[in-house]
C-alpha positions in Angstrom: 0.1 0.3 -0.4 2.1 3.6 -1.0 1.9 6.1 1.5 0.2 8.4 -0.8 -3.1 6.6 -0.8 -2.8 5.3 3.4 -2.4 9.1 4.1 -5.6 10.5 2.0 -7.7 7.2 3.7 -6.3 8.1 7.5 -7.5 11.5 6.5 -11.0 10.3 5.3 -11.7 8.3 7.9 -10.5 11.3 10.8 -12.7 13.9 9.4 -15.7 11.2 9.0 -15.6 10.0 12.6 -15.3 13.9 13.9 -18.7 14.6 11.2 -20.0 11.3 13.4 -18.6 12.6 16.8 -20.1 15.6 16.1 -23.0 14.5 14.7 -23.7 12.3 18.5 -22.8 15.2 20.1 -25.8 16.7 19.0 -27.9 13.6 19.2 -28.6 13.2 15.5 -26.7 10.0 15.8 -26.2 7.3 18.3 -23.9 5.8 19.6 -23.9 3.1 18.0 -23.7 4.8 14.8 -20.8 6.4 15.5 -19.0 3.1 16.2 -19.3 1.9 12.4 -16.5 4.1 11.4 -14.7 2.3 14.0 -12.7 0.8 10.6 -10.6 -2.1 11.0 -7.5 -1.5 10.0 -5.8 -4.6 10.3 -3.9 -5.6 7.2 -1.6 -8.2 6.0 1.2 -6.2 6.2 1.0 -6.3 10.0 2.3 -9.8 10.3 6.0 -8.5 8.7 8.7 -6.6 9.7 8.9 -5.1 6.0 5.5 -5.3 4.2 7.4 -3.6 0.9 9.1 -7.7 0.6 6.1 -9.4 2.8 4.4 -12.6 0.7 1.4 -13.8 -0.5 -1.3 -14.9 2.3 -3.4 -17.4 0.8 -6.3 -19.6 3.3 -7.9 -22.7 3.1 -11.6 -21.6 4.5 -14.8 -23.6 4.1 -16.9 -25.9 6.5 -16.6 -28.9 9.1 -15.1 -31.7 6.5 -14.9 -30.6 3.0 -11.0 -31.4 3.0 -9.3 -28.7 4.2 -6.3 -29.3 6.1 -5.9 -32.1 3.5 -5.6 -29.7 0.8 -2.5 -28.4 3.0 -1.4 -31.1 3.9 -1.3 -32.5 0.3 0.7 -29.6 -0.5 3.1 -29.8 1.8 3.3 -33.4 1.2 3.6 -34.1 4.5 1.0 -33.3 7.7 1.0 -29.7 8.2 -2.2 -29.3 9.3 -4.2 -32.4 11.7 -7.0 -34.1 9.6 -9.8 -36.4 11.1 -12.1 -37.0 13.9 -9.9 -34.5 15.8 -10.2 -31.7 12.9 -13.8 -30.6 13.7 -13.4 -29.4 17.2 -9.3 -28.1 16.9 -8.6 -24.8 16.9 -5.5 -24.4 15.5 -4.5 -22.5 12.8 -1.8 -24.2 10.6 0.7 -21.8 8.4 2.8 -23.6 6.1 5.7 -20.7 5.3 9.0 -20.5 3.7 11.8 -20.4 6.2 13.8 -17.8 5.0 10.3 -15.4 5.7 9.9 -13.7 9.3 7.2 -13.0 10.8 6.6 -9.9 12.7 3.8 -10.7 15.0 0.8 -12.6 15.4 -3.0 -11.4 16.4 -3.3 -10.5 19.8 -5.9 -12.7 21.2 -4.1 -15.6 19.8 -1.4 -17.4 21.7 1.4 -18.7 20.4 0.3 -22.6 21.3 -3.0 -22.1 19.2 -0.9 -21.6 16.0 0.9 -24.6 14.5 3.6 -22.9 12.0 5.4 -25.9 9.7 8.8 -23.6 7.7 9.8 -25.4 4.4 12.8 -24.6 1.9 10.9 -24.9 -1.4 11.8 -21.9 -3.2 8.9 -21.6 -5.5 6.8 -21.1 -2.8 9.0 -18.9 -1.1 6.5 -15.7 -1.8 3.5 -17.7 -0.4 2.2 -18.0 3.0 0.1 -21.0 3.0 -3.2 -20.8 6.4 -5.3 -23.2 7.2 -7.7 -22.1 9.0 -10.6 -23.5 11.5 -13.6 -24.4 10.7 -16.6 -21.7 10.2 -18.8 -23.4 10.5 -18.1 -25.5 14.1 -20.1 -25.5 16.8 -17.4 -24.2 19.4 -18.0 -20.0 18.7 -14.0 -19.9 19.5 -13.2 -21.6 15.9 -15.3 -18.9 13.8 -14.1 -16.0 16.3 -10.5 -17.4 15.2 -11.2 -16.8 12.0 -12.9 -14.1 12.2 -9.7 -12.2 14.0 -7.8 -13.7 11.1 -9.4 -13.1 7.9 -8.4 -9.1 7.3 -4.8 -10.7 7.3 -5.2 -12.3 4.4 -5.0 -11.6 0.0 -6.5 -14.8 -1.0 -9.7 -17.0 0.1 -9.0 -20.5 -1.4 -13.1 -21.1 -1.0 -13.2 -24.9 -0.7 -16.4 -26.9 -0.6 -17.6 -30.9 -1.3 -20.4 -31.8 -3.5 -22.7 -32.3 -0.5 -21.7 -28.7 1.0 -21.1 -26.7 -1.2 -24.3 -25.1 -0.6 -22.6 -24.1 3.0 -25.0 -21.1 4.8 -22.0 -19.9 7.2 -19.2 -19.9 4.2 -21.8 -17.9 2.0 -23.1 -15.4 4.3 -19.4 -14.5 5.1 -18.5 -14.7 1.0 -21.3 -11.9 0.0 -20.3 -10.0 3.3 -16.3 -10.0 2.9 -16.1 -10.1 -1.0 -14.5 -7.0 -1.5 -11.5 -7.6 0.6 -9.8 -10.2 -0.9 -9.2 -12.7 -4.3 -10.9 -15.7 -4.1 -10.5 -19.1 -5.6 -13.1 -22.0 -4.8 -12.3 -25.8 -4.9 -15.0 -28.6 -5.5 -12.8 -30.7 -2.9 -13.8 -34.9 -3.0 -14.8 -34.3 -6.3 -14.9 -38.2 -7.3 -17.5 -38.3 -4.5 -19.6 -36.2 -5.9 -21.7 -35.4 -9.6 -20.3 -32.7 -12.2 -23.7 -30.9 -12.3 -23.0 -29.7 -8.6 -20.0 -28.0 -9.9 -22.4 -25.9 -12.8 -24.8 -25.0 -9.6 -21.6 -24.0 -7.6 -21.0 -21.6 -10.2 -24.3 -20.4 -11.1 -24.2 -19.1 -6.8 -20.9 -17.7 -7.6 -21.8 -15.6 -10.4 -24.5 -14.5 -8.7 -22.6 -13.3 -5.8 -20.6 -11.1 -8.3 -18.0 -13.2 -10.0 -18.0 -12.3 -13.3 -15.6 -15.6 -14.1 -14.5 -17.8 -11.1 -12.3 -20.1 -11.0 -13.6 -23.1 -9.7 -11.3 -26.0 -9.1 -12.0 -29.5 -9.0 -9.5 -31.5 -6.5 -9.7 -34.6 -5.4 -7.9 -35.5 -2.2 -9.2 -39.7 -1.7 -5.4 -40.5 -2.7 -6.1 -42.1 -6.3 -6.3 -38.4 -8.5 -8.9 -39.4 -10.6 -7.9 -39.3 -14.4 -9.4 -35.2 -15.6 -10.9 -35.1 -12.4 -8.2 -34.3 -10.2 -7.3 -30.1 -10.7 -4.8 -29.6 -7.4 -1.8 -28.8 -9.7 -3.7 -26.5 -11.4 -5.0 -24.5 -8.4 -1.0 -24.7 -7.0 0.5 -23.7 -10.1 -2.3 -20.6 -9.9 -1.9 -19.5 -6.8 2.5 -19.4 -7.6 2.1 -17.6 -10.5 0.0 -14.7 -8.6 2.7 -14.4 -5.9 4.0 -11.7 -7.2 4.9 -7.9 -5.5 2.2 -6.4 -8.3 -0.5 -8.6 -7.0 0.3 -7.4 -3.3 0.0 -4.1 -4.4 -3.6 -4.7 -6.5 -4.6 -6.3 -3.8 -4.1 -3.7 -0.8 -5.0 -1.0 -2.9 -8.6 -2.8 -3.4 -8.9 -3.1 -0.2 -8.3 0.3 0.9 -10.9 1.1 -1.2 -13.6 -0.9 -0.1 -13.0 0.4 3.1 -13.2 3.9 1.9 -16.7 2.6 0.5 -17.5 1.6 3.8 -16.7 5.2 4.7 -19.4 6.5 1.5 -21.4 3.7 2.8 -21.6 4.1 6.6 -22.3 8.0 5.7 -24.9 7.4 4.0 -26.9 5.1 6.4 -26.0 7.6 9.3 -27.6 10.2 6.9 -31.0 8.4 6.9 -30.8 8.3 10.5 -31.2 11.5 10.7 -34.3 12.6 9.0 -35.1 13.5 5.4 -36.5 17.1 4.3 -39.8 15.9 3.9 -40.2 14.0 6.8 -39.6 17.4 8.7 -41.1 19.5 6.8 -44.1 16.8 7.6 -43.4 17.2 11.1 -43.1 21.4 10.6 -46.7 21.2 9.4 -48.2 18.9 11.7 -46.8 21.1 14.4 -48.3 24.4 13.2 -52.2 22.4 14.2 -50.6 21.1 17.7 -50.0 24.6 18.6 -53.6 25.9 17.3 -55.2 23.5 19.8 -53.1 24.2 22.2 -53.3 28.3 21.8 -56.9 27.1 22.3 -56.9 24.8 25.0 -55.0 27.6 27.0 -57.1 30.4 26.1 -60.7 28.7 27.5 -58.3 27.8 30.4 -56.7 31.2 31.8 -60.1 33.3 30.9 -61.3 32.6 34.9 -57.6 33.9 35.8 -57.5 36.8 33.8 -61.3 38.2 34.5 -60.1 37.7 38.4 -56.8 39.7 37.4 -58.4 42.8 36.1 -61.0 42.6 38.7 -58.3 43.2 41.3 -57.2 45.5 39.5 -59.8 47.5 39.4 -60.1 46.8 43.5 -58.1 50.0 45.5 -54.4 48.8 45.9 -54.5 46.1 43.7 -53.2 47.4 40.6 -50.0 47.5 42.0 -50.0 44.0 44.2 -50.7 42.2 40.8 -48.4 44.3 39.0 -45.3 43.2 41.5 -46.9 39.5 41.3 -46.3 39.3 37.5 -42.9 40.9 38.0 -41.6 38.6 40.2 -43.1 35.4 38.4 -41.5 37.2 35.4 -38.2 37.0 36.7 -38.6 33.1 37.4 -37.1 30.3 35.1 -39.6 27.3 36.3 -41.6 27.2 40.0 -45.1 26.4 41.2 -47.2 29.1 42.1 -46.7 30.9 45.3 -49.5 28.9 47.4 -50.0 31.8 50.2 -50.2 34.4 46.5 -54.3 35.5 47.1 -53.5 37.2 43.4 -54.2 34.4 40.1 -51.5 33.6 37.8 -52.0 33.3 34.1 -49.9 30.4 34.1 -50.6 28.6 36.5 -49.0 24.1 36.5 -52.0 23.3 34.3 -50.6 25.7 31.4 -47.4 24.7 31.8 -48.9 20.9 31.9 -51.0 21.8 28.2 -47.8 23.5 27.0 -45.8 20.4 27.9 -48.4 18.4 26.1 -48.1 19.9 22.8 -44.0 19.9 22.6 -44.2 16.3 23.9 -46.8 15.9 20.5 -43.7 17.4 18.2 -40.9 14.7 19.7 -43.7 12.2 18.7 -44.3 13.4 15.6 -40.6 13.8 15.0 -40.3 10.1 15.7 -42.9 8.7 13.7 -41.4 10.7 10.6 -37.9 9.5 11.0 -36.7 12.6 13.1 -33.7 12.0 15.8 -36.0 12.7 18.8 -32.4 13.9 21.2 -32.4 16.9 19.4 -35.8 18.4 19.5 -35.8 17.5 23.1 -33.0 18.9 23.9 -33.6 22.2 22.6 -37.1 22.1 23.9 -36.3 21.5 27.1 -34.6 25.4 27.5 -38.6 26.4 25.9 -39.9 24.2 28.3 -39.2 26.2 31.2 -38.8 30.0 29.8 -42.7 29.7 28.4 -44.1 30.8 32.3 -41.5 34.0 32.3 -41.9 34.8 28.5 -45.7 35.1 29.2 -45.7 37.1 33.0 -43.3 39.3 31.8 -45.5 40.3 27.8 -48.6 40.6 30.4 -46.6 42.6 32.9 -45.8 44.9 30.2 -48.4 45.2 29.0 -50.6 46.1 32.0 -48.0 48.6 32.1 -48.4 50.1 28.9 -51.7 49.9 28.9 -52.7 51.4 32.4 -50.1 54.4 31.5 -52.4 54.9 28.4 -55.6 53.8 29.0 -58.4 53.2 26.0 -56.8 53.4 21.9 -55.8 56.7 20.2 -59.3 57.7 19.1 -60.4 57.2 23.0 -57.7 59.6 24.0 -58.0 62.2 21.5 -61.5 61.6 22.4 -60.9 62.9 26.5 -58.4 65.0 25.2 -60.5 67.3 23.8 -63.9 66.7 26.5 -61.1 67.6 29.1 -59.9 70.0 27.8 -63.5 71.3 27.0 -64.2 71.4 30.8 -62.6 73.8 31.2 -62.8 75.9 28.3 -66.4 76.2 28.3 -67.0 77.1 31.7 -64.4 79.7 31.7 -65.9 81.2 28.0 -69.2 81.5 30.0 -67.9 82.6 32.7 -66.2 85.4 30.7 -69.1 85.8 28.8 -71.4 86.7 32.7 -69.2 89.1 33.5 -69.5 91.3 30.7 -72.5 91.4 30.9 -72.3 92.2 34.6 -70.0 95.2 34.1 -72.3 96.2 30.3 -75.1 96.2 32.3 -73.5 98.0 35.1 -72.5 100.9 32.8 -75.4 101.1 30.9 -77.4 101.8 34.4 -75.0 104.3 36.0 -75.4 106.3 32.5 -78.9 105.4 31.6 -80.4 104.8 34.9 -82.0 101.6 33.8 -82.5 98.7 36.2 -80.0 96.8 36.7 -79.7 93.0 36.7 -81.6 91.1 38.7 -82.4 87.5 40.3 -83.7 85.7 36.7 -79.8 87.2 35.0 -78.7 85.6 38.3 -80.0 82.3 38.2 -79.5 82.0 34.2 -75.9 82.7 34.3 -75.2 80.4 37.3 -77.0 77.8 34.9 -74.8 78.5 31.3 -72.1 78.3 33.9 -72.5 74.8 35.6 -74.1 73.6 32.2 -70.9 74.2 30.0 -68.7 72.6 32.9 -71.4 69.3 33.2 -71.9 68.0 29.8 -67.9 67.3 28.6 -67.3 66.2 32.2 -70.0 63.6 31.5 -68.4 62.6 28.0 -65.4 62.6 29.8 -66.5 60.4 32.2 -68.7 58.4 30.4 -65.4 58.5 27.9 -63.2 57.2 30.3 -63.0 52.7 30.1 -62.5 51.1 33.9 -59.3 50.9 35.1 -60.8 46.9 35.0 -61.8 47.2 32.0 -58.2 48.4 31.0 -56.6 45.9 32.9 -58.8 43.1 30.9 -57.7 44.8 27.5 -54.1 44.5 29.0 -54.2 41.2 30.2 -55.3 39.6 26.9 -53.4 41.5 24.5 -50.0 40.3 26.5 -51.2 37.0 26.8 -51.8 36.8 23.2 -48.0 38.3 22.5 -47.0 36.4 25.3 -48.0 33.1 22.8 -46.9 34.9 19.5 -43.4 35.2 21.7 -43.5 31.4 22.4 -44.4 29.9 19.2 -41.5 32.3 18.1 -39.3 31.1 19.8 -40.4 27.3 18.6 -40.1 28.5 15.5 -36.9 29.4 15.4 -35.4 26.7 17.5 -36.8 24.3 14.2 -35.6 26.7 12.0 -32.3 26.2 13.9 -32.8 22.5 13.3 -33.1 22.4 9.4 -29.7 24.8 9.7 -28.1 22.5 11.5 -29.1 19.3 9.7 -28.7 20.7 6.1 -25.0 21.8 7.5 -23.9 18.6 8.8 -25.3 16.7 5.8 -23.5 19.4 3.5 -20.5 18.0 5.5 -21.3 14.7 5.1 -21.5 15.1 1.0 -18.2 17.0 0.9 -16.3 13.5 3.3 -18.1 11.3 0.8 -17.5 13.3 -2.3 -13.3 13.4 -1.2 -13.7 9.5 -1.0 -14.5 8.7 -4.4 -12.2 12.2 -5.5 -8.7 10.9 -4.8 -9.1 8.5 -7.8 -10.7 5.5 -5.6 -11.4 3.8 -8.4 -11.0 -0.1 -9.9 -8.3 1.1 -12.1 -7.8 -1.8 -15.1 -6.3 -5.5 -14.0 -4.2 -6.9 -16.5 -3.7 -10.4 -14.7 -6.5 -12.1 -16.3 -6.5 -14.7 -13.7 -6.7 -12.3 -10.9 -9.7 -10.1 -12.0 -11.2 -13.5 -12.0 -10.9 -13.6 -8.9 -12.4 -10.4 -7.6 -16.0 -9.8 -7.2 -18.4 -7.4 -9.3 -20.1 -6.5 -6.4 -16.8 -5.8 -4.4 -18.4 -1.6 -3.9 -22.0 -3.1 -2.8 -21.5 -6.0 -0.5 -18.3 -5.0 1.9 
């Protein structure tokens, strides 16, 4: 594996892990989703001190009784792996390796006594390390664990079957799930006990699994080497011809490609777990209906507290007491109403419960549409505790503002006019009366005419009184009562409070959508990087190697 490809892979993996961790911290992903990115980076090269000169690692893989150990023993021309009745329960991994090849280390989970190593001095097999794997379908789970532990260290898997066991379910499942990682050869062993049609049926299975033209050898380990039916030597020669640096580099690169596709697939799975835009739209639309129902219920439920609060304000001293209590409650985050308070609170425990029910419905709707609930609940937690504060704060402001300037703008203009008239009209009447008194006094002095009498005094007094009474009466009628003003203020305050709460939730939903869009964009950037750096299958000049690789590798990995 070249260092540049390795660097690009670890860069992509690091970005994917950081992205997944951020999504987990924000609640969009579960811890098990993040664990998808714990990519297994064990490789065949890890077994050798000098990976640039390592041998090709070939393993015999298959179920119980198919003759894997017999094939290895036949290759070595002596017993390397145990066969017979002991084999199904054996937990050994048998290695057949050239004496000039040094192993760096073996997988940590396996003690040395569980690995059987047999060395040879055959030059033509110097560049091959042969492995006999435990039975994948053994009744002992430890055997399967050994196989799975060793698989990352394999280059070529020789999948050994028998005529009666070539449809082995466990081995077949592993073939489908791990097809991208290895080059595959297939051996139908014990062919002398089967029918040629079984080999053809096995080839059809491999074609369906993604092998365009699989290489299947028929082997006979009975010792008779039936003429024309035993292809063991062809199997051996095929592997020996592949034991070169070019093949190893291509397989390492292919393994790297498989890992990159694994990152992409895991990111795609994580993005699917974060919900779809259409699901979020459904949630938002549903929320509008849920909120309208909640507001209707809240309005119906707080009518009595609103009227009672208005009545208290209309009484002597009630205004200051209620405003003081509203201000005190507005400074609280979320506390139960004081049991000693004699003034009714608008947002009591019932209102808080009804509001919480609406938020819970929002979370339930999100979960029903495949949207992660955790980020929604975490963002709603603060709004839950602030609802009381918001509504009381808005009603307090509305109450102060309205009591300072009661009525609407037209009412206030009419009140100003009538207040002016209640002073101007009497003053005008007084001036006219005074003028008449002086004028009649002058006329009487000059001409001796009789002075003003009782009738003038009575009518003048009535004129002055009426000129004051009429605008004063209109002013009094136009002036709303303190209770009416308070009722209007409280109703307006609660309406504004609902709007503020709704605005907070809408902002939360918008931020939630924006956050998801940002995370999805970051994920798509990572997947684009995974595909951009030439991590695609290169043309394979070796036709034998080409036939050994699954064409559905990127799908099955």
